XYZ file of C-alpha atoms in Angstrom:
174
model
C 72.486 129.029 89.303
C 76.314 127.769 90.797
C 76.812 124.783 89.604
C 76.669 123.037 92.925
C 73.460 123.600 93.321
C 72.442 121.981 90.212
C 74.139 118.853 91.524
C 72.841 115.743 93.624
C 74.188 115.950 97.254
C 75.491 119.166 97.057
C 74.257 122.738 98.507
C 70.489 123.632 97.650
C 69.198 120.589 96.223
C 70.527 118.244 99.005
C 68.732 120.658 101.265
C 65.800 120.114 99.153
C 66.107 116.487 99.121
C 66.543 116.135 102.910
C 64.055 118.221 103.542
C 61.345 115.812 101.202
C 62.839 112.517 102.645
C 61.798 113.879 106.701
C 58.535 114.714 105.478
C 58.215 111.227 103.617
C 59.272 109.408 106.566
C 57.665 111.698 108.936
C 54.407 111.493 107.954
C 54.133 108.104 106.327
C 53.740 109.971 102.498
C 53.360 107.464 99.642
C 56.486 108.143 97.883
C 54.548 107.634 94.660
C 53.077 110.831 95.568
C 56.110 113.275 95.892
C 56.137 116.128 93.117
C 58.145 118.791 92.522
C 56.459 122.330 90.676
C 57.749 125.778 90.338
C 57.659 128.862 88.441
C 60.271 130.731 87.045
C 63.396 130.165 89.667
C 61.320 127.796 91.344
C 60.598 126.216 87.793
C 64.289 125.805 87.472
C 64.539 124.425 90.747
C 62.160 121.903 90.137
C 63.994 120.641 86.604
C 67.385 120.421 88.784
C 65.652 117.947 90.940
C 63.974 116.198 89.046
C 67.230 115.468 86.853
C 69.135 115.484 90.034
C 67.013 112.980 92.565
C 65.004 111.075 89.631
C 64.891 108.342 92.617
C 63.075 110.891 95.082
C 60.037 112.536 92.764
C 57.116 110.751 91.210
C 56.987 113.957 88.254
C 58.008 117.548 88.116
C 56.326 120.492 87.039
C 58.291 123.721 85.500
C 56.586 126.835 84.340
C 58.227 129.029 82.351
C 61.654 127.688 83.961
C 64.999 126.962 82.957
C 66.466 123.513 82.241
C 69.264 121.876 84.407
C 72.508 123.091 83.604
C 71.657 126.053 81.832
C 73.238 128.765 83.965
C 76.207 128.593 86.136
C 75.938 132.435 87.311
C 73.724 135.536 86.939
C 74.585 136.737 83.974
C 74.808 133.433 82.103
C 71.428 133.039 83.971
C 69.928 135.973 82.215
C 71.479 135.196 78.911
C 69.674 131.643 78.904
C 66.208 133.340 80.060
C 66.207 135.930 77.036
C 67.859 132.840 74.346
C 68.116 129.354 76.441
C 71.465 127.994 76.931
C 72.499 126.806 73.483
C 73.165 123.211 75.082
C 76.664 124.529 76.872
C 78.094 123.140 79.657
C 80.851 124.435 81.942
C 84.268 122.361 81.894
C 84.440 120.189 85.455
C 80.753 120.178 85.688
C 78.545 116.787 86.480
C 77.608 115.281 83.590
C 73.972 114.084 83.299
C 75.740 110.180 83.203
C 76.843 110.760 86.648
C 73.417 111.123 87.836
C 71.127 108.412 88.438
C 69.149 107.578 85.033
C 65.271 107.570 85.703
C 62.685 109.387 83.322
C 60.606 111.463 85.972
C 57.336 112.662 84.236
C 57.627 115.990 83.578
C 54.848 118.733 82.170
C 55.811 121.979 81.238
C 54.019 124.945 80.996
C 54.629 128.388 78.994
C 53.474 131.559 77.122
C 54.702 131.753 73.526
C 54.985 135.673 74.302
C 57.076 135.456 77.192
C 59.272 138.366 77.505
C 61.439 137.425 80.375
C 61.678 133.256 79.750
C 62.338 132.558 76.454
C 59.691 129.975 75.337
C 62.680 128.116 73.881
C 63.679 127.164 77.389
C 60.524 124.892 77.570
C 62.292 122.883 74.798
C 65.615 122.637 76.621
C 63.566 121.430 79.954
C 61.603 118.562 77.400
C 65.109 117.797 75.667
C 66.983 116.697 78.733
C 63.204 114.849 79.802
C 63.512 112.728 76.732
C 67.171 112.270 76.661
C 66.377 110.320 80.339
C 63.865 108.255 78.841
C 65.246 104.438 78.163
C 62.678 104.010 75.757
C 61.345 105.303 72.883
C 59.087 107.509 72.848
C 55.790 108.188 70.495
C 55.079 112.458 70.190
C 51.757 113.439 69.329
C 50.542 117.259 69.072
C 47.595 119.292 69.456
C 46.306 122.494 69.115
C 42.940 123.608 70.969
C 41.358 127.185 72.448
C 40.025 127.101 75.607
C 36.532 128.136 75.666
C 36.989 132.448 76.247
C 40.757 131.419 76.815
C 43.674 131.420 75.113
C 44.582 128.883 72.513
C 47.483 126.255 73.115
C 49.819 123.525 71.380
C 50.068 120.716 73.659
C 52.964 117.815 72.840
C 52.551 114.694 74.366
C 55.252 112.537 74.671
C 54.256 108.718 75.589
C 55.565 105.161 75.525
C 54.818 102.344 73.809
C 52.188 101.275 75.867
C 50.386 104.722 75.345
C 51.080 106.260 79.016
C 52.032 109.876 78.930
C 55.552 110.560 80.157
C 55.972 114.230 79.403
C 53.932 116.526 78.259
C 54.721 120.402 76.969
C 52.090 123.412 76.848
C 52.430 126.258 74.910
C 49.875 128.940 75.522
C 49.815 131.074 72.574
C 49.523 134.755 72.708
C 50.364 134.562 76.761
């Protein structure tokens, strides 16, 4: 959660990113086919790079995660798990302008009785998706059970063309 790993070319995420560009070139990958997932830490690892090296991933995947940005140390990391970040920013940080601008499809997944993650951080993760987007973008919701399963609300967030850009589930009761 320092802020310079939550930055392009600097500490974790530039290892990150170096270490998906050898494999790319070293085994001849179709760079259309380069994801990012995690869960939890790894969830908020995944949303820095996908804000972070928009140019490197084809989507990301974040469950139950944090959004870019939300943390800068342990305890504000802990604080933004139990009640997201409230949309601050540290002074001196990088701003999401100095970035490169690219909306990488995202879908996020979380329990609406998460304890430890705040479902609220799911929002935070589809806010900063949609803020990248250079287009509007149409939101349609669902609600379904899965057969035995737990019910969810699924939001789908596509262009105008009708191609699915982001898309957020919310498993209820999990």
């Amino acid at each position: 959660f320092s802020p310079r790993d939550q930055q392009r070319d600097r500490g974790e995420p530039a290892l990150i990113a170096g270490i998906t560009r050898a494999i790319i070139a070293d085994y001849a990958v179709d760079q259309r086919r380069v994801y990012v997932a995690g869960l939890s830490a790894g969830a908020a690892a995944a949303a820095i790079m996908g804000m972070a090296y928009p140019d490197i991933y084809a989507a990301i995947g974040v469950h139950s995660g944090l959004a870019c940005g939300a943390a800068h140390d342990l305890p504000s990391a802990l604080a933004a798990m139990r009640q997201g970040d409230g949309g601050a920013r540290r002074s001196g940080e990088t701003t999401w302008s100095d970035m490169p601008r690219r909306l990488v499809p995202t879908i996020v997944f979380h329990g609406d009785r998460d304890t430890t993650v705040n479902p609220c951080n799911g929002d935070q993760i589809i806010a900063q998706s949609t803020a990248a987007a250079a287009v509007e973008l149409s939101k349609t919701m669902q609600q379904s059970q899965v057969p035995g399963g737990h019910a969810f609300r699924r939001t789908i967030y596509a262009d105008t063309s009708g191609h699915r850009l982001i898309e957020h589930w919310l498993i209820l009761g999990a």
